Short mmCIF file of C-alpha atoms in Angstrom, two decimals:
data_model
loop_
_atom_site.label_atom_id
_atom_site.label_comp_id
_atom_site.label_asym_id
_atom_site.label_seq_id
_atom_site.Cartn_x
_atom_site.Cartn_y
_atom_site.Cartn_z
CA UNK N 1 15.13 -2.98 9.49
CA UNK N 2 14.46 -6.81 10.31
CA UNK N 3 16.43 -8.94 7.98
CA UNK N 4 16.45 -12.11 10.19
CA UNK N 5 15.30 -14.08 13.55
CA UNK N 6 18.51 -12.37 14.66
CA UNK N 7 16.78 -9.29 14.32
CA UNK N 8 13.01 -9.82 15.27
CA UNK N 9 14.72 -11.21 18.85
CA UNK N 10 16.16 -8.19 19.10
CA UNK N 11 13.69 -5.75 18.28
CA UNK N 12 11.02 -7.86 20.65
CA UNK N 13 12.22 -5.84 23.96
CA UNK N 14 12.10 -2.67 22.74
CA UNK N 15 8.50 -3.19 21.40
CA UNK N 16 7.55 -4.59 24.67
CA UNK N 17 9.04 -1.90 26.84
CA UNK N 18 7.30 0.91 24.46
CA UNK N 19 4.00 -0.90 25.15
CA UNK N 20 4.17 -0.94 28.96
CA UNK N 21 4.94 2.60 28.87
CA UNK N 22 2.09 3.59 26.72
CA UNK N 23 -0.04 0.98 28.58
CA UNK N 24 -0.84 3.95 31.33
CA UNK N 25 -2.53 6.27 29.01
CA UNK N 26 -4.63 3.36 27.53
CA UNK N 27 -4.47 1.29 24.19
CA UNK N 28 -7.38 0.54 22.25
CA UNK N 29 -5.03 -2.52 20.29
CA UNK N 30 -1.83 -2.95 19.28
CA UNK N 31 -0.44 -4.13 15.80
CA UNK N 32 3.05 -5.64 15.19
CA UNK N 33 4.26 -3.81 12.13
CA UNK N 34 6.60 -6.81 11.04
CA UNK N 35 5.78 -8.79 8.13
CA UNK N 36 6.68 -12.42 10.04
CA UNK N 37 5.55 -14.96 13.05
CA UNK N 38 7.11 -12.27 15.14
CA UNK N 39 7.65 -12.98 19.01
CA UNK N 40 6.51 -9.80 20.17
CA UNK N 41 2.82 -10.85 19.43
CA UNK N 42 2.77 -14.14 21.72
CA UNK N 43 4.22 -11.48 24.51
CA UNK N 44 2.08 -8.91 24.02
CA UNK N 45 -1.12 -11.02 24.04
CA UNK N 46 0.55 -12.47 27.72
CA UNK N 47 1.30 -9.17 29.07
CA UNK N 48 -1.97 -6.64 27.47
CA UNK N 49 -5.16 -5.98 27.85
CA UNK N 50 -5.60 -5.03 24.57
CA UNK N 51 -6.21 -7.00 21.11
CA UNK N 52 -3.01 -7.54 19.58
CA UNK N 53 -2.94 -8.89 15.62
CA UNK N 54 0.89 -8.84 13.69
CA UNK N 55 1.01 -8.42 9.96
CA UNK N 56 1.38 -11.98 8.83
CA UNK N 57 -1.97 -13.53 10.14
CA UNK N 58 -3.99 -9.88 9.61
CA UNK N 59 -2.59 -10.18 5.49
CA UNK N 60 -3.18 -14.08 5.51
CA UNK N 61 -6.51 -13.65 6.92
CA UNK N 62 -7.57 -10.73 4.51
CA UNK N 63 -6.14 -12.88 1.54
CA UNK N 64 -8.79 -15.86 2.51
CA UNK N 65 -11.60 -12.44 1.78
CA UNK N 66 -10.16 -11.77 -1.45
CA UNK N 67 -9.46 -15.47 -3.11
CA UNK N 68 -9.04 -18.90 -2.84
CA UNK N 69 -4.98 -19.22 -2.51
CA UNK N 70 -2.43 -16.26 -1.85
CA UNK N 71 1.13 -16.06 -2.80
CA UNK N 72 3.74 -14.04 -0.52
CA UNK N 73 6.39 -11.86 -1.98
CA UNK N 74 9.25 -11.19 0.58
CA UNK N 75 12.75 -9.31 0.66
CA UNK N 76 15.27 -12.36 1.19
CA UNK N 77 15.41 -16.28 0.37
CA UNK N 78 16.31 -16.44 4.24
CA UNK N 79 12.58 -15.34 4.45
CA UNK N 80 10.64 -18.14 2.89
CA UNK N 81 11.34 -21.51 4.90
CA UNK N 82 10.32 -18.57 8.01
CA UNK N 83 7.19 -17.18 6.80
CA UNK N 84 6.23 -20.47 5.39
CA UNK N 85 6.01 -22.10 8.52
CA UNK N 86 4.66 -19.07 10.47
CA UNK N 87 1.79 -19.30 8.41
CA UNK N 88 1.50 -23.01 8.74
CA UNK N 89 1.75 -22.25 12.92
CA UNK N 90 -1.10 -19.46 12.29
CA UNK N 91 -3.60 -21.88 10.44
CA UNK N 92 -3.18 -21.04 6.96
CA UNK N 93 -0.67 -23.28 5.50
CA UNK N 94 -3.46 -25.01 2.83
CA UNK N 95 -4.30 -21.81 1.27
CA UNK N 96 -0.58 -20.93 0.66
CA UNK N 97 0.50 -21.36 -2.66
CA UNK N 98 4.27 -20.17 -1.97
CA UNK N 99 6.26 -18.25 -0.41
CA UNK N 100 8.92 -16.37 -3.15
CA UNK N 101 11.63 -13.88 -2.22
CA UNK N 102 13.01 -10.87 -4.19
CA UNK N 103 16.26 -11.53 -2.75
CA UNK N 104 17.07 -7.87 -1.51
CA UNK N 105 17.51 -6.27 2.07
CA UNK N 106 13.96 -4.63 3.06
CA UNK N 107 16.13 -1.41 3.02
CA UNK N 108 16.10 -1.91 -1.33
CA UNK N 109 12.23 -1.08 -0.71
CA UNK N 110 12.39 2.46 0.31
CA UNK N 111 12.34 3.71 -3.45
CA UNK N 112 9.16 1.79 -4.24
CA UNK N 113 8.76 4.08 -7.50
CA UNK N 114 11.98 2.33 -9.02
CA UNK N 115 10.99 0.06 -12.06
CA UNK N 116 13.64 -2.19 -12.11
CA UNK N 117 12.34 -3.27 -8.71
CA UNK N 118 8.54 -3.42 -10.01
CA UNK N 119 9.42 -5.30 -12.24
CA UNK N 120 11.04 -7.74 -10.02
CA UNK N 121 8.64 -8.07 -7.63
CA UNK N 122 5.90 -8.58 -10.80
CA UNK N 123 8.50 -11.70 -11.71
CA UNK N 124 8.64 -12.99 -8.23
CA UNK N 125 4.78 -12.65 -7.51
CA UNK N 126 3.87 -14.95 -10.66
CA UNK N 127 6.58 -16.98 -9.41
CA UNK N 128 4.39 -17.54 -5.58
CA UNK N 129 1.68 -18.15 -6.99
CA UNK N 130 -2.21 -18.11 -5.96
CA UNK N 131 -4.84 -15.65 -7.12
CA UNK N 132 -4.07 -13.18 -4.04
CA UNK N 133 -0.71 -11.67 -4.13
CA UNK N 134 0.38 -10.31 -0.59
CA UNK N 135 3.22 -8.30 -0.11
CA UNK N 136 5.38 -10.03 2.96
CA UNK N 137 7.45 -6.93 4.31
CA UNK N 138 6.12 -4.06 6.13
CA UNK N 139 9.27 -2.05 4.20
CA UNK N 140 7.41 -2.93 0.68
CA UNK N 141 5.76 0.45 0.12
CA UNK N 142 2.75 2.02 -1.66
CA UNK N 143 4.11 1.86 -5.17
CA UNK N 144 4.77 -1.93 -5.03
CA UNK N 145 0.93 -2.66 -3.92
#
């Protein structure tokens, strides 16, 4: 799991190195399945010939479809000062109403059907505010939505 900076630095090589091998048999686009501002996207869209979109700007961007303001729900407080500027860099910093964190690992997210952590992430969605509520870790599963 990505839990920091720390982390998205260190997963950026692998991801690279998977898309140049893949690159031979031919990629149609590539997404960056990390809810943040992640570095691998910048690289990719250097090194491909393919569209490449990460998960932050694709949710912010589908937010601006579905209301005025969103509000982002992420795993640790480490998280919000991050994402908050990320989507600042990416253009929609005006239509962010907050950034608000659940304060768990992204690992906590695997039983999504838990609802002591509904509950929570209800709490902390009111909290960020907007009329679009997006959920700001890839980890955050199917129950949650």
């Amino acid at each position: 799991s990505i839990e920091s900076v720390y982390d998205e630095l260190l997963s950026a090589a692998p991801t690279l190195e998977a898309y140049l091998r893949e690159k031979q048999n031919g990629v149609d686009g590539i997404v960056v399945a990390c809810f943040s501002d992640h570095p691998a996207v910048a690289a990719l869209r250097e090194i491909g010939d393919a569209p490449v979109v990460g998960l932050l700007d694709a949710a912010c961007a589908a937010a601006g479809l579905l209301g005025e303001r969103f509000g982002i729900v992420t795993t640790s407080k480490s998280w919000e000062p991050l994402l908050y500027a990320g989507v600042s860099r990416l253009g929609h910093g005006a239509r962010c109403a907050g950034v608000r964190a659940v304060d768990l690992p992204v690992l906590a997210f695997e039983d999504d059907d838990d609802p002591q952590l509904t509950a929570r992430v209800v709490e902390t969605a009111a909290a960020a505010g907007g009329d679009v509520i997006i959920m700001g870790c890839a980890g955050m599963g199917p129950g949650l939505a």
